[in-house]
Each structure stands twice: as structure tokens, then as C-alpha cells.
Short mmCIF file of C-alpha atoms and ligand atoms in Angstrom, two decimals:
data_model
loop_
_atom_site.label_atom_id
_atom_site.label_comp_id
_atom_site.label_asym_id
_atom_site.label_seq_id
_atom_site.Cartn_x
_atom_site.Cartn_y
_atom_site.Cartn_z
CA MET A 1 -12.24 34.45 14.21
CA LYS A 2 -10.02 33.20 11.39
CA ILE A 3 -7.75 30.40 12.61
CA VAL A 4 -4.94 28.75 10.66
CA VAL A 5 -3.74 25.36 11.89
CA VAL A 6 -0.41 24.12 10.52
CA GLY A 7 -0.14 20.31 10.34
CA ALA A 8 -2.90 17.74 9.74
CA GLY A 9 -1.49 15.30 12.29
CA ILE A 10 -3.21 14.06 15.42
CA GLY A 11 -2.98 17.41 17.24
CA GLY A 12 -3.89 19.67 14.31
CA LEU A 13 -6.94 17.65 13.25
CA THR A 14 -8.17 17.34 16.85
CA LEU A 15 -7.81 21.10 17.19
CA ALA A 16 -9.93 21.65 14.09
CA LEU A 17 -12.65 19.36 15.52
CA SER A 18 -12.43 20.98 18.95
CA LEU A 19 -12.78 24.46 17.45
CA ARG A 20 -15.78 23.28 15.45
CA ALA A 21 -17.32 21.88 18.65
CA THR A 22 -17.08 25.30 20.31
CA GLY A 23 -18.64 27.05 17.33
CA ASN A 24 -15.50 28.20 15.50
CA THR A 25 -15.93 27.32 11.84
CA ASP A 26 -13.42 29.64 10.16
CA VAL A 27 -10.62 27.10 10.45
CA THR A 28 -8.16 26.04 7.73
CA VAL A 29 -5.56 23.28 8.15
CA TYR A 30 -2.37 23.48 6.08
CA GLU A 31 -0.48 20.21 5.63
CA ARG A 32 2.91 19.62 4.03
CA ALA A 33 2.09 16.14 2.65
CA LYS A 34 0.45 15.76 -0.76
CA GLU A 35 -2.09 13.39 0.80
CA VAL A 36 -2.97 12.23 4.30
CA ARG A 37 -1.74 8.65 3.95
CA GLY A 38 -2.33 7.46 7.48
CA LEU A 39 1.25 6.45 8.26
CA GLY A 40 2.80 5.03 11.41
CA VAL A 41 2.19 2.01 13.59
CA GLY A 42 0.30 1.64 16.87
CA ILE A 43 -0.23 4.26 19.55
CA ASN A 44 -2.17 4.31 22.80
CA LEU A 45 -4.89 6.79 23.61
CA LEU A 46 -4.98 7.00 27.38
CA PRO A 47 -8.25 7.67 29.25
CA HIS A 48 -7.51 11.42 29.56
CA ALA A 49 -7.29 11.65 25.74
CA MET A 50 -10.26 9.32 25.24
CA ARG A 51 -12.31 11.65 27.45
CA GLU A 52 -11.55 14.54 25.08
CA LEU A 53 -12.18 12.49 21.95
CA THR A 54 -15.45 11.24 23.44
CA GLU A 55 -16.57 14.79 24.20
CA ILE A 56 -16.04 15.80 20.57
CA GLY A 57 -18.03 12.79 19.35
CA MET A 58 -15.18 10.51 18.22
CA ALA A 59 -15.56 7.61 20.70
CA ASP A 60 -17.49 5.24 18.42
CA ARG A 61 -15.20 5.73 15.44
CA ILE A 62 -12.18 5.06 17.61
CA ALA A 63 -13.76 1.99 19.18
CA GLY A 64 -14.30 0.81 15.59
CA ILE A 65 -10.61 1.00 14.71
CA GLY A 66 -8.97 0.09 18.02
CA THR A 67 -9.05 -2.29 20.90
CA ALA A 68 -9.23 -1.49 24.60
CA PRO A 69 -6.48 -3.06 26.74
CA HIS A 70 -7.59 -3.79 30.29
CA ALA A 71 -4.16 -4.30 31.89
CA LEU A 72 -0.52 -3.23 31.64
CA ALA A 73 2.24 -5.52 32.90
CA TYR A 74 5.98 -5.00 33.27
CA TYR A 75 8.51 -7.87 33.07
CA ASN A 76 12.27 -8.20 33.40
CA ARG A 77 14.43 -9.51 30.53
CA HIS A 78 13.97 -13.05 31.89
CA GLY A 79 10.22 -12.86 31.40
CA GLN A 80 9.36 -12.52 35.11
CA GLN A 81 6.51 -10.19 36.05
CA ILE A 82 7.45 -7.06 38.04
CA TRP A 83 4.15 -5.20 38.14
CA ARG A 84 0.68 -5.49 36.69
CA GLU A 85 -2.07 -2.89 36.87
CA PRO A 86 -5.58 -2.56 35.47
CA ARG A 87 -6.08 -0.03 32.67
CA GLY A 88 -8.95 1.94 31.22
CA LEU A 89 -12.44 1.03 32.46
CA ALA A 90 -10.97 -1.84 34.53
CA ALA A 91 -8.95 0.76 36.49
CA GLY A 92 -12.07 2.76 37.37
CA TYR A 93 -11.85 5.45 34.68
CA ARG A 94 -15.05 6.68 33.09
CA TRP A 95 -13.31 6.38 29.69
CA PRO A 96 -11.41 3.42 28.19
CA GLN A 97 -7.82 3.31 26.99
CA GLN A 98 -7.70 2.54 23.26
CA SER A 99 -4.82 1.05 21.28
CA VAL A 100 -5.08 2.16 17.65
CA HIS A 101 -3.04 2.36 14.48
CA ARG A 102 -1.79 5.96 14.30
CA GLY A 103 -2.57 6.20 10.60
CA GLU A 104 -6.12 4.88 11.03
CA LEU A 105 -6.68 7.41 13.79
CA GLN A 106 -5.36 10.20 11.58
CA LEU A 107 -7.68 9.14 8.74
CA ALA A 108 -10.68 8.95 11.11
CA LEU A 109 -9.93 12.46 12.36
CA ARG A 110 -9.48 13.72 8.80
CA ASP A 111 -12.83 12.22 7.75
CA ALA A 112 -14.56 13.85 10.71
CA VAL A 113 -12.96 17.23 9.87
CA GLN A 114 -14.20 16.96 6.28
CA GLU A 115 -17.71 15.98 7.37
CA ARG A 116 -18.03 18.70 9.98
CA LEU A 117 -16.02 21.58 8.53
CA GLY A 118 -15.99 20.80 4.81
CA ASP A 119 -13.01 21.10 2.50
CA VAL A 120 -10.66 22.90 4.92
CA ILE A 121 -7.51 20.77 4.69
CA ARG A 122 -5.02 22.32 2.25
CA LEU A 123 -2.56 19.59 1.24
CA ASP A 124 0.88 20.20 -0.27
CA ASN A 125 1.32 23.35 1.80
CA ARG A 126 4.57 23.48 3.76
CA LEU A 127 5.07 26.24 6.32
CA THR A 128 8.27 28.12 5.46
CA ASP A 129 7.95 31.37 7.39
CA LEU A 130 5.93 32.92 10.16
CA ASP A 131 5.49 36.58 11.01
CA ALA A 132 4.09 36.77 14.54
CA ALA A 133 4.31 40.56 14.89
CA GLY A 134 1.12 42.59 15.03
CA LYS A 135 -2.51 41.67 15.60
CA ARG A 136 -2.78 39.64 12.36
CA PRO A 137 0.01 37.06 12.17
CA ARG A 138 1.07 35.82 8.74
CA ALA A 139 2.25 32.39 7.60
CA ARG A 140 4.10 31.72 4.36
CA PHE A 141 3.62 28.36 2.68
CA ASP A 142 5.31 26.59 -0.16
CA SER A 143 2.01 25.69 -1.82
CA ALA A 144 2.63 23.12 -4.56
CA GLY A 145 5.72 25.09 -5.62
CA GLN A 146 4.19 28.60 -5.24
CA GLN A 147 4.87 30.89 -2.27
CA ILE A 148 1.62 32.04 -0.66
CA ASP A 149 1.03 34.26 2.38
CA VAL A 150 -1.92 33.66 4.67
CA GLU A 151 -3.09 36.12 7.32
CA ALA A 152 -5.27 35.10 10.28
CA ASP A 153 -6.39 36.13 13.75
CA LEU A 154 -4.53 33.15 15.18
CA ILE A 155 -1.97 30.69 13.79
CA VAL A 156 -1.39 27.40 15.62
CA ALA A 157 1.72 25.43 14.67
CA ALA A 158 1.02 21.70 15.13
CA GLU A 159 3.60 20.39 12.67
CA GLY A 160 5.22 17.75 14.85
CA ILE A 161 8.70 17.12 16.20
CA HIS A 162 10.40 18.90 13.28
CA SER A 163 8.21 22.00 13.64
CA ALA A 164 9.27 24.81 11.34
CA ALA A 165 7.59 27.42 13.56
CA ARG A 166 9.50 26.21 16.58
CA ALA A 167 12.77 26.40 14.63
CA MET A 168 11.94 30.00 13.66
CA HIS A 169 11.40 30.98 17.30
CA TYR A 170 14.36 28.93 18.57
CA PRO A 171 16.87 28.95 15.68
CA ALA A 172 19.78 27.68 17.78
CA GLU A 173 17.94 24.55 18.93
CA GLY A 174 19.07 22.13 16.22
CA ALA A 175 18.00 18.49 15.81
CA PRO A 176 16.03 16.69 18.55
CA PRO A 177 18.46 15.36 21.20
CA TRP A 178 19.02 11.60 21.11
CA SER A 179 18.56 9.46 24.23
CA GLY A 180 21.13 6.88 23.08
CA LEU A 181 18.38 4.32 22.35
CA THR A 182 17.15 3.04 18.99
CA LEU A 183 13.56 1.87 18.45
CA TRP A 184 12.26 -0.61 15.89
CA ARG A 185 8.48 -0.35 15.50
CA GLY A 186 6.27 -2.83 13.69
CA ILE A 187 2.95 -4.65 13.49
CA ALA A 188 2.79 -8.46 13.29
CA ASP A 189 -0.01 -10.92 12.69
CA ALA A 190 0.86 -13.29 15.55
CA PRO A 191 -0.65 -15.55 18.24
CA VAL A 192 -2.11 -13.53 21.12
CA PHE A 193 -0.07 -13.45 24.32
CA LEU A 194 -1.41 -13.63 27.91
CA ASP A 195 -5.17 -12.93 27.84
CA GLY A 196 -5.10 -11.07 24.51
CA ARG A 197 -6.01 -7.74 26.17
CA THR A 198 -2.83 -6.87 28.05
CA MET A 199 -0.10 -4.42 27.07
CA ILE A 200 3.36 -5.64 28.11
CA MET A 201 6.81 -4.15 28.55
CA ALA A 202 9.78 -6.44 29.15
CA GLY A 203 13.46 -5.66 29.75
CA ASP A 204 15.28 -2.71 31.28
CA GLY A 205 17.00 0.58 30.41
CA GLU A 206 19.41 -1.15 27.98
CA GLN A 207 17.07 -3.37 25.98
CA LYS A 208 13.33 -3.57 25.97
CA PHE A 209 10.31 -5.01 24.17
CA VAL A 210 6.84 -3.45 24.28
CA ALA A 211 3.77 -5.11 22.73
CA TYR A 212 0.03 -4.72 22.67
CA PRO A 213 -2.81 -5.99 20.49
CA LEU A 214 -4.43 -3.68 17.95
CA SER A 215 -7.35 -6.05 17.33
CA ALA A 216 -9.37 -8.69 19.16
CA PRO A 217 -8.15 -12.27 18.59
CA ASP A 218 -9.54 -14.02 15.50
CA ALA A 219 -10.94 -17.59 15.51
CA SER A 220 -7.42 -19.06 15.32
CA GLY A 221 -6.23 -17.04 18.33
CA ARG A 222 -4.15 -14.53 16.36
CA SER A 223 -4.31 -10.76 16.37
CA ARG A 224 -2.54 -7.70 14.98
CA ILE A 225 0.18 -7.04 17.52
CA ASN A 226 1.95 -3.71 17.67
CA PHE A 227 5.46 -3.82 19.08
CA ILE A 228 8.50 -1.70 19.80
CA ALA A 229 11.91 -3.32 20.21
CA GLU A 230 14.45 -1.03 21.83
CA LEU A 231 18.22 -1.20 22.34
CA ARG A 232 20.90 1.20 23.59
CA GLY A 233 22.81 2.26 20.46
CA PRO A 234 23.54 1.61 17.64
CA GLY A 235 22.73 5.13 16.40
CA VAL A 236 20.47 6.27 13.58
CA ALA A 237 21.06 9.24 11.31
CA ASP A 238 17.86 11.26 11.78
CA ALA A 239 14.37 11.09 13.21
CA ASP A 240 12.31 9.91 10.22
CA TRP A 241 9.11 8.05 11.20
CA ASN A 242 9.11 5.99 7.99
CA ARG A 243 12.57 4.43 7.60
CA ALA A 244 11.95 0.72 6.90
CA VAL A 245 14.61 -1.90 7.78
CA ASP A 246 15.03 -5.68 7.57
CA ALA A 247 13.47 -7.53 10.56
CA SER A 248 15.84 -10.55 10.78
CA PRO A 249 18.89 -8.86 12.36
CA ILE A 250 16.65 -7.14 14.87
CA ALA A 251 14.90 -10.42 15.79
CA GLU A 252 18.40 -11.87 16.31
CA LEU A 253 19.16 -9.21 18.94
CA PHE A 254 16.24 -10.64 20.94
CA ARG A 255 16.91 -14.36 20.23
CA ASP A 256 16.92 -15.32 23.94
CA TRP A 257 13.63 -13.54 24.65
CA ARG A 258 11.43 -16.64 24.25
CA PHE A 259 9.26 -17.03 27.31
CA ASP A 260 6.39 -19.41 28.04
CA TRP A 261 3.96 -16.49 27.56
CA ILE A 262 5.44 -14.71 24.52
CA ASP A 263 7.91 -15.41 21.70
CA VAL A 264 9.59 -12.06 21.04
CA PRO A 265 11.89 -12.97 18.11
CA ALA A 266 8.98 -14.73 16.32
CA ILE A 267 6.83 -11.59 16.62
CA ILE A 268 9.62 -9.36 15.27
CA ARG A 269 10.27 -11.78 12.37
CA SER A 270 6.61 -11.88 11.37
CA SER A 271 6.18 -8.08 11.18
CA GLU A 272 4.83 -6.72 7.91
CA GLU A 273 7.30 -3.82 7.97
CA LEU A 274 9.81 -2.67 10.55
CA PHE A 275 10.59 1.02 11.08
CA GLU A 276 13.77 2.27 12.70
CA TYR A 277 13.68 5.45 14.78
CA PRO A 278 16.09 7.06 17.21
CA MET A 279 14.49 7.69 20.60
CA VAL A 280 14.48 11.48 20.61
CA ASP A 281 12.48 14.21 22.26
CA ARG A 282 12.63 17.98 22.63
CA ASP A 283 13.85 20.13 25.51
CA PRO A 284 11.11 21.99 27.40
CA LEU A 285 10.61 25.55 26.12
CA PRO A 286 10.38 28.81 28.11
CA ARG A 287 7.56 30.04 25.84
CA TRP A 288 5.14 28.66 23.24
CA THR A 289 3.17 31.79 22.37
CA PHE A 290 4.55 34.63 20.26
CA GLY A 291 2.01 37.33 19.49
CA ARG A 292 -1.04 35.55 18.13
CA THR A 293 0.78 32.37 17.22
CA THR A 294 1.36 29.35 19.42
CA LEU A 295 2.73 25.79 19.38
CA LEU A 296 0.74 22.61 20.01
CA GLY A 297 1.49 18.87 20.34
CA ASP A 298 4.94 17.56 19.42
CA ALA A 299 5.89 21.00 18.07
CA ALA A 300 5.66 22.23 21.67
CA HIS A 301 6.69 19.16 23.69
CA ALA A 302 7.75 16.04 21.74
CA MET A 303 8.48 13.35 24.33
CA TYR A 304 9.82 9.81 24.54
CA PRO A 305 7.20 7.09 24.08
CA ASN A 306 7.66 5.91 27.72
CA GLY A 307 4.21 6.17 29.18
CA SER A 308 2.47 6.27 25.76
CA ASN A 309 1.59 9.95 26.11
CA GLY A 310 2.68 11.77 22.90
CA ALA A 311 -0.59 11.66 20.97
CA SER A 312 -2.69 11.87 24.16
CA GLN A 313 -1.07 15.15 25.24
CA ALA A 314 -1.45 16.67 21.76
CA ILE A 315 -5.19 15.91 21.99
CA ILE A 316 -5.43 17.56 25.42
CA ASP A 317 -3.55 20.64 24.12
CA ALA A 318 -6.11 20.93 21.33
CA ARG A 319 -9.12 20.72 23.61
CA THR A 320 -7.58 23.11 26.16
CA LEU A 321 -6.82 25.74 23.52
CA ALA A 322 -10.31 25.49 22.02
CA PHE A 323 -11.85 25.80 25.50
CA HIS A 324 -9.92 28.97 26.32
CA LEU A 325 -10.62 30.53 22.92
CA ALA A 326 -14.32 29.96 23.56
CA THR A 327 -14.37 31.27 27.13
CA ALA A 328 -11.63 33.93 27.51
CA GLY A 329 -12.25 37.63 26.91
CA SER A 330 -9.75 37.90 24.05
CA ILE A 331 -7.37 35.84 21.92
CA ASP A 332 -4.42 37.08 23.97
CA GLU A 333 -6.07 36.01 27.23
CA ALA A 334 -6.97 32.64 25.73
CA LEU A 335 -3.38 32.04 24.61
CA ALA A 336 -2.04 33.04 28.02
CA ALA A 337 -4.47 30.67 29.76
CA TYR A 338 -3.63 27.83 27.33
CA GLU A 339 0.07 28.23 27.94
CA LEU A 340 -0.39 28.48 31.70
CA ASP A 341 -2.47 25.28 31.75
CA ARG A 342 -0.28 23.28 29.44
CA ARG A 343 3.37 24.41 29.36
CA PRO A 344 4.37 23.84 33.03
CA ALA A 345 2.52 20.51 33.00
CA MET A 346 4.41 19.41 29.88
CA THR A 347 7.76 20.60 31.31
CA SER A 348 7.22 18.31 34.27
CA LEU A 349 5.96 15.41 32.13
CA LEU A 350 9.03 15.71 29.85
CA ALA A 351 11.27 15.41 32.93
CA SER A 352 9.33 12.36 34.06
CA THR A 353 9.57 10.59 30.68
CA ARG A 354 13.32 11.33 30.56
CA SER A 355 13.71 9.49 33.85
CA ALA A 356 11.94 6.51 32.22
CA GLY A 357 8.43 7.40 33.44
CA PRO A 358 6.54 4.43 34.82
CA GLU A 359 9.10 2.09 33.23
CA ARG A 360 11.53 2.98 36.03
CA VAL A 361 10.31 -0.17 37.81
CA MET A 362 12.05 -2.22 35.09
CA GLN A 363 15.36 -0.41 35.56
CA ILE A 364 15.21 -0.76 39.34
CA ALA A 365 14.44 -4.50 39.07
CA ALA A 366 17.40 -4.95 36.66
CA GLU A 367 19.81 -3.03 38.91
CA ARG A 368 18.82 -4.87 42.08
CA ALA A 369 18.25 -8.34 40.60
CA PRO A 370 20.10 -8.61 37.26
CA ARG A 371 19.68 -12.41 37.18
CA GLY A 372 16.02 -12.35 38.13
CA PHE A 373 14.14 -12.94 41.37
CA VAL A 374 12.00 -15.44 43.22
CA ASP A 375 9.58 -12.86 44.63
CA ILE A 376 9.51 -9.29 43.24
CA HIS A 377 8.80 -7.92 46.72
CA ASP A 378 12.24 -9.13 47.84
CA VAL A 379 13.56 -6.64 45.25
CA ILE A 380 11.11 -3.72 45.27
CA ALA A 381 8.61 -3.03 48.04
CA ALA A 382 4.94 -2.87 47.07
CA ASP A 383 4.79 0.82 48.17
CA GLU A 384 7.70 1.75 45.93
CA LEU A 385 6.05 0.09 42.92
CA ASP A 386 2.83 1.86 43.69
CA ASP A 387 4.52 5.27 44.10
CA ILE A 388 6.24 5.02 40.70
CA ALA A 389 3.03 4.07 38.88
CA ASN A 390 0.92 6.73 40.61
CA GLY A 391 3.58 9.47 40.47
CA TYR A 392 3.65 9.18 36.68
CA LYS A 393 -0.13 9.20 36.40
CA ARG A 394 -0.25 12.35 38.51
CA ALA A 395 2.40 14.08 36.29
CA ALA A 396 0.52 13.10 33.13
CA GLY A 397 -2.90 14.09 34.52
CA PHE A 398 -4.56 10.70 34.54
CA LEU A 399 -4.99 9.56 38.11
CA PRO A 400 -8.47 7.98 37.86
CA GLU A 401 -10.05 9.94 40.73
CA LEU A 402 -8.71 13.29 39.46
CA LEU A 403 -9.59 12.69 35.81
CA ASN A 404 -13.09 11.44 36.63
CA ALA A 405 -13.81 14.49 38.80
CA ARG A 406 -12.20 17.20 36.65
CA PRO A 407 -14.64 19.58 34.95
CA SER A 408 -15.18 19.08 31.24
CA LEU A 409 -13.33 21.15 28.64
CA THR A 410 -16.63 21.55 26.79
CA PRO A 411 -17.80 25.07 27.72
CA GLY A 412 -21.02 24.88 29.73
CA ALA A 413 -20.98 21.07 30.14
CA ALA A 414 -22.22 19.66 33.46
CA SER A 415 -19.06 17.63 34.22
C1 FAD B 501 4.28 9.91 9.47
C2 FAD B 501 4.23 9.85 10.97
C3 FAD B 501 4.24 8.60 11.59
C4 FAD B 501 4.23 8.52 12.98
N1 FAD B 501 4.24 7.28 13.55
C5 FAD B 501 4.22 7.18 14.90
C6 FAD B 501 4.19 5.89 15.52
O1 FAD B 501 4.18 4.88 14.86
N2 FAD B 501 4.21 5.83 16.89
C7 FAD B 501 4.22 6.98 17.64
O2 FAD B 501 4.22 6.90 18.87
N3 FAD B 501 4.20 8.21 17.09
C8 FAD B 501 4.20 8.34 15.74
N4 FAD B 501 4.20 9.58 15.16
C9 FAD B 501 4.18 10.75 16.04
C10 FAD B 501 2.84 10.97 16.67
O3 FAD B 501 1.84 11.07 15.69
C11 FAD B 501 2.94 12.24 17.48
O4 FAD B 501 3.90 12.07 18.51
C12 FAD B 501 1.67 12.61 18.22
O5 FAD B 501 0.55 12.10 17.60
C13 FAD B 501 1.54 14.13 18.36
O6 FAD B 501 0.86 14.65 17.24
P1 FAD B 501 1.19 15.99 16.51
O7 FAD B 501 -0.06 16.37 15.82
O8 FAD B 501 1.82 16.96 17.42
O9 FAD B 501 2.27 15.62 15.42
P2 FAD B 501 2.16 14.62 14.11
O10 FAD B 501 1.08 13.65 14.35
O11 FAD B 501 3.54 14.20 13.94
O12 FAD B 501 1.65 15.61 12.97
C14 FAD B 501 2.40 16.67 12.41
C15 FAD B 501 1.85 16.96 11.03
O13 FAD B 501 2.44 18.17 10.53
C16 FAD B 501 2.87 17.98 9.20
N5 FAD B 501 3.97 18.92 8.93
C17 FAD B 501 5.27 18.80 9.29
N6 FAD B 501 5.96 19.88 8.93
C18 FAD B 501 5.10 20.71 8.30
C19 FAD B 501 5.24 22.00 7.70
N7 FAD B 501 6.41 22.67 7.67
N8 FAD B 501 4.13 22.57 7.14
C20 FAD B 501 2.93 21.94 7.16
N9 FAD B 501 2.76 20.70 7.73
C21 FAD B 501 3.83 20.11 8.30
C22 FAD B 501 3.25 16.52 9.15
O14 FAD B 501 3.24 16.02 7.82
C23 FAD B 501 2.16 15.89 10.03
O15 FAD B 501 1.00 15.57 9.28
C24 FAD B 501 4.22 9.71 13.78
C25 FAD B 501 4.20 10.97 13.15
C26 FAD B 501 4.21 11.06 11.75
C27 FAD B 501 4.18 12.42 11.09
#
């Protein structure tokens, strides 16, 4: 079966590896960029994604580039703790959570694709048209200035939030809708905070700071810390992952966020580069599959970073599609099963991230106790905190007991 994958991002490369793992070797990946440069800052791979990456033999490489947080804690804008929960192996999962640099992950996936499938990544190939009619869909690429047409048994569009294929199927959709929040993302070499293995989120729906280490502390107690500073407004022109801005004015917006356990403005000031991005997502779609073409990852369901699920869900899409292609009676049945498994789940996860996902505890604490609290349980009952955290995990498919017991997406695997 000849399969064309559009986009050598996290989803497209994982799909190529997943197809290889189920015996499909006629796979070509077309990528717009002239080289895979490994861009971006940190992302989290949650245990449900780490399960899939482990089952395609990527666990050691990822452990080599990332670090495994063992807790997640939420704070208000006064630095008081609202909620803390174990993460990864500490939470009883069979797989860890890994915090990694997105670009390093992309390069690790690219290297694995080259080792296992050979020279199948076609750089400088931008999808410009897609003909989904008939049994052999056709993609047109601007290939280093030449127009080329490629026919396949299946074309998977994994070209991210600005997917050209999606725009062809939904021409009236326009730019990704803006939440009203602006994000500044960076990586700083800074002193570790708390125990050096905890991811934190502080603030509320108006202003927030998220941070987690990307490396173990060095001998002087410093590590690479990934962070996202977030503020309602001020408005950014378009969703470009690589727009660099000056850190000082952003650090100034957080000047009062100096707590005895973290110094937020100092971290922002010491970032190597700071990237500005509007917090945008995509509306859920009524359909991903058109003939023998389908959407995958952000092309299908770009979501807010609340809950750290964007890359993780792209990885699960890839493994699910490869599983159905290997086990269904035909390509059409496989695509129908993929969409049935993934699209309703992503529609509900998109709704959950739009209502702040697990970070809703921070908004509730700010509404009920804007000046802070003595005891968080005077503000939010323990059950309510628990329901919010577990409700999100259920929507995203990573309640520990369910994930640990779910059958593998490797055809024929024991569990
Ligand atoms: C440069 C970059 C930096 C990012 N940085 C971050 C970050 O710091 N934090 C974060 O949470 N998320 C980041 N993301 C998004 C994150 O990678 C995705 O949300 C998630 O990994 C889902 O992966 P995906 O494969 O669906 O999309 P992506 O990982 O976005 O991959 C899409 C790929 O398709 C390619 N492409 C786009 N259009 C075309 C076309 N017409 N033809 C061919 N190829 C095309 C892109 O160049 C890219 O390689 C970044 C994405 C990019 C592209």
C-alpha cells in the first residue's frame, strides 16, 4: 500500500514509524521546510503518548533527550498551592511522562524514520492541492519551485494548525480562532525550583505562568527550564511558532511574581529566546476523511496547550491509524474506524481545553479567593479538586487504571 504523509512534524513522523512497525514500508513524507531544523521550545509527552512511543521503540531515545516530572502543582497568583498531584510513574502509570524540547523530539523521530525506512522524507515540498476523488487520491506539491503530482493509495495530511488540506476541505474556515490570550514561550538556564522534578502552573484565567525542567539539575543546582508566560490580550497578528520578542517587557508584566519557591521575572529575563504566540485552536470538524485522504494531529484538532496534550494526541492518532490500516479489511474500513475512534474523542477534548481543562482549579480559586486563602479547602472542596483533575484525564484518555489496562495498539501484542 503506497502511503503519502504530508508534514514531517511530530504526528507525521510518528505515523511513518508506526506504519513501519506494522509492516508498511511504502511510505513517503513530504515536508514544506527545506530542512528539519528542530524548532520550538518544550512540550510534555503524557503517559498515553509515551506508551505509544515506547511500543514503537522510541522510549530510550526520548529518555535521553528529556526529563520525567514526577508531580504537577497548581498555584494562585500569590504563590499559594491549590493542588498537587503525582505524575507519570509516581501516579501509577506503566509509562512515564517526559518533558522534552519539541525540536529535539522532532529530530529524534526524523533520525529513527531515516534509520528504519531510509531516505523517505522529501524536504522543500509544500502541499498546494489535493484531489480526494476516486480510489487513488492525488496530492500536488510545490517541490523546490516545480509543481509535481503524487498519486497514492492513501494520503494523510499532518501539516499542523495551518493545514492546507483542511483549508481545501473547509474553505470558509479562515484563521484559527483566538482565545484572547497571548503566550510567551522560552527556555532559561535558571536555578531549579521546588524539588527540581515538578511542573508548576501559577495564576488564573487572566495571567498565568507555567514552568517545568527540561533537564536534571547540574552540580550548581541549575537546569534548563521551559516556561510559558500568558496574559489576556494584547493581541498578536498571526499564529507563527517562531516570532521572537524582547524578554524585558514581558518579565516586567510579572514583576510581582517573586515567591519564596520561584522567581518568575528572573526566569523570563534569563531566557535564551522568547517566542510570542496567540493562544489559538481549531473548531472541531464534522469529518476528517474524504475518500482515501484523512487529517491527523493539529491539522485535525489543534488545541490550546492547557493540559499539555497537543503533541500527545497527534502521536495517538498516528498509532491508531496505523493499527486500523493493519487490521481492517480495507483502507476505507480502516479510515472509518480511525475516525470513529479519534474524532468524537477529540471533539470532547477540544471542549474541555476551551473550558481551561485541568487548569479550571486556578480560575475557581481566583474567583472565590482573589486575595488568596489560608486553607485551600475553605475555597474548594477536596472532591471538587479531584473531580476536575480526573474529569480531564478521562476526556484525554489517560486515567491511570484505564490506560494501564487498555489493549495495545500493536496488532497481536499481549497487552
Ligand atoms: C516550528 C514549530 C514549532 C512549534 N513549537 C511548539 C512549542 O514550542 N510548543 C508547543 O506546544 N507546540 C509547538 N508546536 C506545535 C506542536 O508541534 C504540535 O501542536 C503538535 O506536536 C502536533 O503535531 P503535528 O504533527 O500535528 O503538527 P506540527 O508538529 O506542527 O507539524 C506540522 C509539519 O507540517 C509541515 N507543513 C506545514 N504546512 C505544510 C504543507 N503545506 N506541506 C507540507 N508540509 C507542511 C510543517 O513544516 C511541520 O513540519 C510547534 C510546531 C511547529 C511547526
